[in-house]
Short mmCIF file of C-alpha atoms in Angstrom, two decimals:
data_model
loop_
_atom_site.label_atom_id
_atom_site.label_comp_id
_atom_site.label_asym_id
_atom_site.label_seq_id
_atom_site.Cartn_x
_atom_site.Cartn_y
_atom_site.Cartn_z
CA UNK A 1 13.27 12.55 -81.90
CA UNK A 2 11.10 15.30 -81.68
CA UNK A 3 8.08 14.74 -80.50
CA UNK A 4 4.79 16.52 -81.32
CA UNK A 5 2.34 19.02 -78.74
CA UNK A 6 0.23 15.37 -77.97
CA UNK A 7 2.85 14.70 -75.33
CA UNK A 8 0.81 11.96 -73.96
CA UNK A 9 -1.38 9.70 -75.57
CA UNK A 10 -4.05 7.50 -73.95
CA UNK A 11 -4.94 4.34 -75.82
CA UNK A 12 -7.97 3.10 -73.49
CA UNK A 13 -11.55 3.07 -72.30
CA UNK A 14 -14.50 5.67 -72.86
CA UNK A 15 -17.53 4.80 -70.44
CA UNK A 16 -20.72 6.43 -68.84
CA UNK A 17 -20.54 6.32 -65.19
CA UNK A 18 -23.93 5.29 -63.68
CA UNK A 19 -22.79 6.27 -60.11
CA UNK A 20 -25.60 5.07 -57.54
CA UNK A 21 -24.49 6.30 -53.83
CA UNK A 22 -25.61 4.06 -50.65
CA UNK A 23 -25.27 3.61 -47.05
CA UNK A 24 -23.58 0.42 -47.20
CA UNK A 25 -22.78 -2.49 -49.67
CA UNK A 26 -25.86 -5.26 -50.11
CA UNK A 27 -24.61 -8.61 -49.12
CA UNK A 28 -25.47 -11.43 -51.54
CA UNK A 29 -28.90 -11.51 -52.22
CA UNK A 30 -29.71 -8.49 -50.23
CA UNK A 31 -31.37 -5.54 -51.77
CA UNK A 32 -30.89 -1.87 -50.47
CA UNK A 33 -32.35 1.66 -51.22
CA UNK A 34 -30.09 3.84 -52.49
CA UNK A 35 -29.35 7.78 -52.30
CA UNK A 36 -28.77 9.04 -55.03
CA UNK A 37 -28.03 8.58 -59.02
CA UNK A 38 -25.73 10.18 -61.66
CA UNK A 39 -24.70 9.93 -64.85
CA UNK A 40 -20.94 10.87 -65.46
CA UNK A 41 -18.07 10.61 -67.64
CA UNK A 42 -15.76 7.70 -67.44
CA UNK A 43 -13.79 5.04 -68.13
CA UNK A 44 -9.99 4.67 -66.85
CA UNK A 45 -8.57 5.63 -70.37
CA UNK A 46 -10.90 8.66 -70.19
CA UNK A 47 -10.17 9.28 -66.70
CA UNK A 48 -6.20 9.23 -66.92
CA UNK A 49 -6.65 11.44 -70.15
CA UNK A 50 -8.40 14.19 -68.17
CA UNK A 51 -6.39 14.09 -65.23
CA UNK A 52 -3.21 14.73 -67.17
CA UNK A 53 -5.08 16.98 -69.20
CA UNK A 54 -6.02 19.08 -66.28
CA UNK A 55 -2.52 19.30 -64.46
CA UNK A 56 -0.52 20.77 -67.99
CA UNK A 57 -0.32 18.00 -69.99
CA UNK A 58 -1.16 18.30 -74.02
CA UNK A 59 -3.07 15.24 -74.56
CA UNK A 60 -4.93 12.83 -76.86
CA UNK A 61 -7.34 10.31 -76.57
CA UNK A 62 -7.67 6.85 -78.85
CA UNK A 63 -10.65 5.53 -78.45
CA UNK A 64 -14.38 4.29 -79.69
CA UNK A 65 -17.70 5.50 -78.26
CA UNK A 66 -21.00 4.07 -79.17
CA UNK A 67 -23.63 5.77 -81.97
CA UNK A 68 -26.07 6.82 -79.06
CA UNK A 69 -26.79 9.55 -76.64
CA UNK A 70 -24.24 8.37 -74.31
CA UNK A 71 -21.35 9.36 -76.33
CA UNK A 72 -22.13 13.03 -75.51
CA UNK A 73 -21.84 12.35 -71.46
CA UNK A 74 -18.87 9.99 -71.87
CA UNK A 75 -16.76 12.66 -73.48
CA UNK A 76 -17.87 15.98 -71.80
CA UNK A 77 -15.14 16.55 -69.19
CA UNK A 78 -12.70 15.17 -72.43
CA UNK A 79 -13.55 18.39 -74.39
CA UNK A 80 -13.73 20.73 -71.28
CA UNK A 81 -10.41 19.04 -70.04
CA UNK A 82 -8.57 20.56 -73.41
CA UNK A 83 -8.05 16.77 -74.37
CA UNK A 84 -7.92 16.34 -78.16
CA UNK A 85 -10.55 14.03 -79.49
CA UNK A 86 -9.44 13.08 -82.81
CA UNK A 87 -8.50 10.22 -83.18
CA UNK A 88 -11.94 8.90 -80.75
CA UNK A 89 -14.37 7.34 -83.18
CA UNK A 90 -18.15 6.13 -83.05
CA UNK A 91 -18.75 2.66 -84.01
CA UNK A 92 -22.33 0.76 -83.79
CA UNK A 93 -23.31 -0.46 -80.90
CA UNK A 94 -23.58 1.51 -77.32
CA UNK A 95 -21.06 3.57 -75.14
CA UNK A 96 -18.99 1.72 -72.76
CA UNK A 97 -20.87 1.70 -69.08
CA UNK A 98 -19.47 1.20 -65.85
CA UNK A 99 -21.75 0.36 -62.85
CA UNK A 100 -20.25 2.21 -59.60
CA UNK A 101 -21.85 1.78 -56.45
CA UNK A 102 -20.37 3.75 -53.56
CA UNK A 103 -21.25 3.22 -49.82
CA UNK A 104 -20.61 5.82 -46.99
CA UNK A 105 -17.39 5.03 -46.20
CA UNK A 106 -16.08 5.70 -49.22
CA UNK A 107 -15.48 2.05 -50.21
CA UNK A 108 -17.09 1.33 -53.71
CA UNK A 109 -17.72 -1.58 -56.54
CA UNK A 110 -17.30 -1.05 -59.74
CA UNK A 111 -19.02 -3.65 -63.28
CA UNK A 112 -17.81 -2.37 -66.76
CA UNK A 113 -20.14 -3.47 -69.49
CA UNK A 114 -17.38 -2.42 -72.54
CA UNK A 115 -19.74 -1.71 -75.02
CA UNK A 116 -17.49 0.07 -78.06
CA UNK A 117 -14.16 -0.51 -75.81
CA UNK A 118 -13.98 -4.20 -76.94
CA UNK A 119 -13.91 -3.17 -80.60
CA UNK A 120 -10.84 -1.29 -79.48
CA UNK A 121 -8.07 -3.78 -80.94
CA UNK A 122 -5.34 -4.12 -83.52
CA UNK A 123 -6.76 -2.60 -86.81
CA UNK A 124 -8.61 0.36 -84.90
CA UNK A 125 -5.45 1.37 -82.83
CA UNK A 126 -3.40 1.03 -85.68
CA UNK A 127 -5.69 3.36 -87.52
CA UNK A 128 -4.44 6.04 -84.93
CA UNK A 129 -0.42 4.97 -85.84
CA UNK A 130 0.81 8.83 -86.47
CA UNK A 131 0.03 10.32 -82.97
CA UNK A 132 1.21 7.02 -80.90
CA UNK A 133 4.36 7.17 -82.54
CA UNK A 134 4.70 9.99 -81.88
CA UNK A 135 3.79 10.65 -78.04
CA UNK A 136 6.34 10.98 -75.44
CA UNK A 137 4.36 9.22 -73.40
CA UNK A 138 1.56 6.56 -74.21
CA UNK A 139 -0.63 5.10 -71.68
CA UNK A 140 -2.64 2.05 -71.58
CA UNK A 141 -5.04 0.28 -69.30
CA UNK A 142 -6.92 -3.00 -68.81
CA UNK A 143 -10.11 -2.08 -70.29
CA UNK A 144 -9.49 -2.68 -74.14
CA UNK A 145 -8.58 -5.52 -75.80
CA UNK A 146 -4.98 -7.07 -74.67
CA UNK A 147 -4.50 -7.07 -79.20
CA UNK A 148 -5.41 -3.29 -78.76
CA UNK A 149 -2.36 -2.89 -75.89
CA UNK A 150 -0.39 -5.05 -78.10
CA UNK A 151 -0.51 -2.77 -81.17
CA UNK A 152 -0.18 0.68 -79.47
CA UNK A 153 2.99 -0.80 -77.58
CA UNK A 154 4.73 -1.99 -81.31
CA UNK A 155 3.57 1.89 -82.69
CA UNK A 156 4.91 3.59 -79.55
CA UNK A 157 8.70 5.13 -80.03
CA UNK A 158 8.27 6.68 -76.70
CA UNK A 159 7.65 5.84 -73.09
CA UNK A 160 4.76 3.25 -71.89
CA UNK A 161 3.27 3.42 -68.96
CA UNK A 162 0.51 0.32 -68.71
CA UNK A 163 -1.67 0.30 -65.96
CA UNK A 164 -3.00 -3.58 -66.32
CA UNK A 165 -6.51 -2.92 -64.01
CA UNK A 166 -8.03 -4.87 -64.76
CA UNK A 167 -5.17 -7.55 -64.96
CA UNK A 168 -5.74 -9.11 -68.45
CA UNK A 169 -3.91 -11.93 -69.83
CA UNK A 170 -0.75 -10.22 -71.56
CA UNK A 171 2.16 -12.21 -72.95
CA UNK A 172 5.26 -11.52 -71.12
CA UNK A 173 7.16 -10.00 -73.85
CA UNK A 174 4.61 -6.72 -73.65
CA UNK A 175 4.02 -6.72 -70.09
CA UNK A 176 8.22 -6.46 -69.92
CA UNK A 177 7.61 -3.39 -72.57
CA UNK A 178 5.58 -1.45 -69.43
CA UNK A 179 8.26 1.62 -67.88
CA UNK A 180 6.50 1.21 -65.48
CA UNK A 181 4.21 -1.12 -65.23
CA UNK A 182 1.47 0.74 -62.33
CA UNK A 183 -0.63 -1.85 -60.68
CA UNK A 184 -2.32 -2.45 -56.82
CA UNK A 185 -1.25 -5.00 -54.54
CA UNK A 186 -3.70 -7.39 -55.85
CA UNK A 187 -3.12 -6.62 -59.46
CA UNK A 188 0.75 -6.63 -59.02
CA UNK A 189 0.11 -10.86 -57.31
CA UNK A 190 -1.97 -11.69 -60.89
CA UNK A 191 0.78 -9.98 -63.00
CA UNK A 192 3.51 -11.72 -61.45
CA UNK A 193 1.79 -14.90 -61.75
CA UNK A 194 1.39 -14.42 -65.81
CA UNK A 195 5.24 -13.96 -65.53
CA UNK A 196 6.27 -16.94 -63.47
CA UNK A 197 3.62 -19.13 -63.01
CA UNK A 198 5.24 -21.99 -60.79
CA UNK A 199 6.68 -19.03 -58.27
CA UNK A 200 5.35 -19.00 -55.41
CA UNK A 201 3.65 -15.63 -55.07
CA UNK A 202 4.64 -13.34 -52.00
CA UNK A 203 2.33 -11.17 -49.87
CA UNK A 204 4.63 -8.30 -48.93
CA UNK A 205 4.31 -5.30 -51.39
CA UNK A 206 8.05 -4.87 -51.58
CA UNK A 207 8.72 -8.07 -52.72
CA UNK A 208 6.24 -8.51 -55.41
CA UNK A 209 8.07 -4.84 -56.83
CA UNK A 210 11.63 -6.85 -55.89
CA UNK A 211 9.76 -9.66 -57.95
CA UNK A 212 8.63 -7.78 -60.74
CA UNK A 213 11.87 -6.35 -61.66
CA UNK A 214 13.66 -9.76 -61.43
CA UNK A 215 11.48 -10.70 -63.91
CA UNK A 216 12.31 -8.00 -66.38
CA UNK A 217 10.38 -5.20 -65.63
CA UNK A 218 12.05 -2.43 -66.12
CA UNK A 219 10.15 -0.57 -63.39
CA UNK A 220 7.01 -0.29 -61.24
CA UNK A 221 4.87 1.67 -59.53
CA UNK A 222 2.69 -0.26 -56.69
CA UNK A 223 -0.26 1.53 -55.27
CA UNK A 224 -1.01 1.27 -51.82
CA UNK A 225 -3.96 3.42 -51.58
CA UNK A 226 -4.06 5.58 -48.14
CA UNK A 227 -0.56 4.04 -47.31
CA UNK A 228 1.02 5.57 -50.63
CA UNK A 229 3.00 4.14 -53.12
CA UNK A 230 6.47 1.97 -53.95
CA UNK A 231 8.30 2.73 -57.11
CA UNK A 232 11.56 0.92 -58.46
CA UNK A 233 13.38 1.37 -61.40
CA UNK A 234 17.36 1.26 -61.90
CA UNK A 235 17.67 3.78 -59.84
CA UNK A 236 16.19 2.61 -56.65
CA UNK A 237 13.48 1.50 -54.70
CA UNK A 238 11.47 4.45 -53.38
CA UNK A 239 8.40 4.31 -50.71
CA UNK A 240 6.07 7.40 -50.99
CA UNK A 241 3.68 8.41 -48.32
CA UNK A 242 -0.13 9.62 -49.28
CA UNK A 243 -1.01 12.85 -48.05
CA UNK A 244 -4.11 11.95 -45.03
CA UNK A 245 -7.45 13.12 -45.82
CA UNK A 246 -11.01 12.25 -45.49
CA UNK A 247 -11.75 9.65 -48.14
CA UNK A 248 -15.65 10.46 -50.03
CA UNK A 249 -15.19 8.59 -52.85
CA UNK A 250 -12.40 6.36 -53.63
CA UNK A 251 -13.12 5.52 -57.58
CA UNK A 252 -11.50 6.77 -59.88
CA UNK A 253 -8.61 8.39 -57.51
CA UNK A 254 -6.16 5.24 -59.28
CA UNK A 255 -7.10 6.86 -62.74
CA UNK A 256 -5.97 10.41 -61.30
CA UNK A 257 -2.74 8.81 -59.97
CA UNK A 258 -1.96 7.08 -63.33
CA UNK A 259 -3.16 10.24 -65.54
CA UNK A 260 -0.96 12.83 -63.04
CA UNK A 261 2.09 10.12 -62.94
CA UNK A 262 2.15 10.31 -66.97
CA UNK A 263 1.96 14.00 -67.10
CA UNK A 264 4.78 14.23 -64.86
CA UNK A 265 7.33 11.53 -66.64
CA UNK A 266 5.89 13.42 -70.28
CA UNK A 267 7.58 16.47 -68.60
CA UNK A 268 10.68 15.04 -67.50
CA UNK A 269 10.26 14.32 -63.86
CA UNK A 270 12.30 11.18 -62.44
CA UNK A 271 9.87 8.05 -61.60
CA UNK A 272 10.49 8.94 -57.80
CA UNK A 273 9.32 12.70 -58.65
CA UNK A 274 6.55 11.62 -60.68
CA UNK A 275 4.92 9.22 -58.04
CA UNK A 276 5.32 11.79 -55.08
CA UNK A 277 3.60 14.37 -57.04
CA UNK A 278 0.66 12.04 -58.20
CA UNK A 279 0.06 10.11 -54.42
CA UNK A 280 -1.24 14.10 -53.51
CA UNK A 281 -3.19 14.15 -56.76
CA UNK A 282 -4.84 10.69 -55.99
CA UNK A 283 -5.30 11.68 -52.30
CA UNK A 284 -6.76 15.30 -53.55
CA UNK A 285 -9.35 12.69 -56.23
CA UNK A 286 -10.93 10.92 -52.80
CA UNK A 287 -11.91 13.88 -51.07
CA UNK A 288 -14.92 14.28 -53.55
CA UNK A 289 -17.68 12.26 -55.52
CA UNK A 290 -17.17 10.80 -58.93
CA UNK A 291 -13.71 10.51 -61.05
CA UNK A 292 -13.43 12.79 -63.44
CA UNK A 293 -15.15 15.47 -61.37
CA UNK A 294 -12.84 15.13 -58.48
CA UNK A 295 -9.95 15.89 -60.34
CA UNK A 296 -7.56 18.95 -59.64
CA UNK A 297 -6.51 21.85 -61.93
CA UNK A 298 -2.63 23.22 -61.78
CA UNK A 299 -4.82 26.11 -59.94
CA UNK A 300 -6.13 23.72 -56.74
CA UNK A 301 -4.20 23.06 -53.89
CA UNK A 302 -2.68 19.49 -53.44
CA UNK A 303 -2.99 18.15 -50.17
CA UNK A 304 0.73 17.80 -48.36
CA UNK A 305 2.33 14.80 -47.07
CA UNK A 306 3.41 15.94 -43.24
CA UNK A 307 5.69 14.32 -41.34
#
């Protein structure tokens, strides 16, 4: 088929970032000053949208924001970023929020309250049915509804790349509809565990990808933060070094992997290609503050993986 200039289509999360910065985590109980507050755009559907935006891609967002002031700030890099906005509605009720706290070494916590991301399901992604179908590429994330990832994976005629963070309970028939399927170490143990739930689960990152595919994934991508990435499809197993840099800020630099990996496979790229290229875009993301504001242009300079 043919498919039309939306090359990639994100079916996800809109948020408000309230990003509070700090010297170090509180421990249970403990309370800290902080240094400093901001309000930013967010949300990893937002996020991914943006960074693919920004590195070529021609993209469009499905989404909801709420009826308030927030709606403005969630989707001001999304209209800067070229992203086409269409197809994101207001409903009642507030903006989704995320809570980021981020200490001095970079490390950070993240609470989502989804506000207008859990109304996100069947009937409003199906409302959105023309420019799914077709995308080359449709992404999708663990911050809507798993009915809402459901529905855009039975309108999709293209590829679907599902990033399930926050692992959600999917049935196995749509987390086997994931090519690939892009999840952490952690997230990759929880997956596997929704697939085969008497297995015992392994530790080693390899295996869990070796254990993945065995049970009918068609491929994965398994980020390893600093350490990289391992992809595996049918044509291989591949294990990507990350680029070393000085990590600021790590959140948000998964959403820049995910939203570079997509604009890569919506060009053409191999899997292998696609991750190498978006391990320097997700080490280039942690080498400033915030998400969407961290994320490079086709005119910046990705950092290089040396030998």
């Amino acid at each position: 088929m043919s498919y039309s200039a939306s090359t990639v289509v994100v079916v996800g999360s809109i948020n408000v970032d309230q990003l509070i910065t700090i010297e170090r985590h509180p421990l249970p109980g403990e309370t800290l000053i902080g240094t400093s507050m901001e309000l930013l755009p967010g949300g990893k559907g937002a996020n991914q949208a943006v960074a693919a935006a920004q590195l070529g891609a021609a993209v469009s967002m499905v989404g909801l924001v709420g009826r308030d002031p927030q709606a403005e700030v969630a989707t001001a890099i999304l209209t800067r970023s070229g992203v086409n906005l269409s197809n994101v509605r207001a409903v009642d009720g507030p903006t989704g929020l995320a809570l980021v706290t981020v200490a001095a070494d970079g490390e950070n916590t993240i609470v989502i309250i989804p506000g207008a991301n859990a109304l996100l399901g069947a009937e409003a992604v199906e409302a959105s049915a023309t420019v799914i179908a077709e995308a080359a590429v449709v992404v999708l994330q663990g911050e809507i509804p798993a009915e809402g990832i459901v529905a855009a994976m039975r309108l999709a005629t293209g590829r679907v790349v599902l990033n399930l963070a926050p692992v959600i309970e999917l049935d196995a028939a749509s987390i086997r509809r994931a090519d690939p399927l892009v999840v952490n170490e952690h997230e990759a143990a929880l997956v596997l565990a929704q697939l085969a739930p008497k297995m015992v689960i392994p530790t080693e990152d390899a295996e869990l990808v070796a254990r993945l595919l065995d049970w009918g994934v068609p491929s994965v991508v398994l980020t390893r933060g600093a350490k990289g990435a391992i992809c595996a499809d049918r044509d291989g197993t591949h294990s990507l070094a990350s680029p070393r840099v000085v990590a600021v800020d790590s959140s948000g630099a998964g959403d820049a992997f995910v939203g570079a990996l997509s604009a890569q496979l919506a060009a053409g790229s191999s899997l292998s290609e696609s991750v190498r290229r978006a391990v320097r875009v997700g080490a280039f993301a942690v080498q400033s503050r915030g998400t969407q504001t961290s994320y490079p242009s086709l005119a910046d300079e990705l950092p290089l993986v040396r030998a």
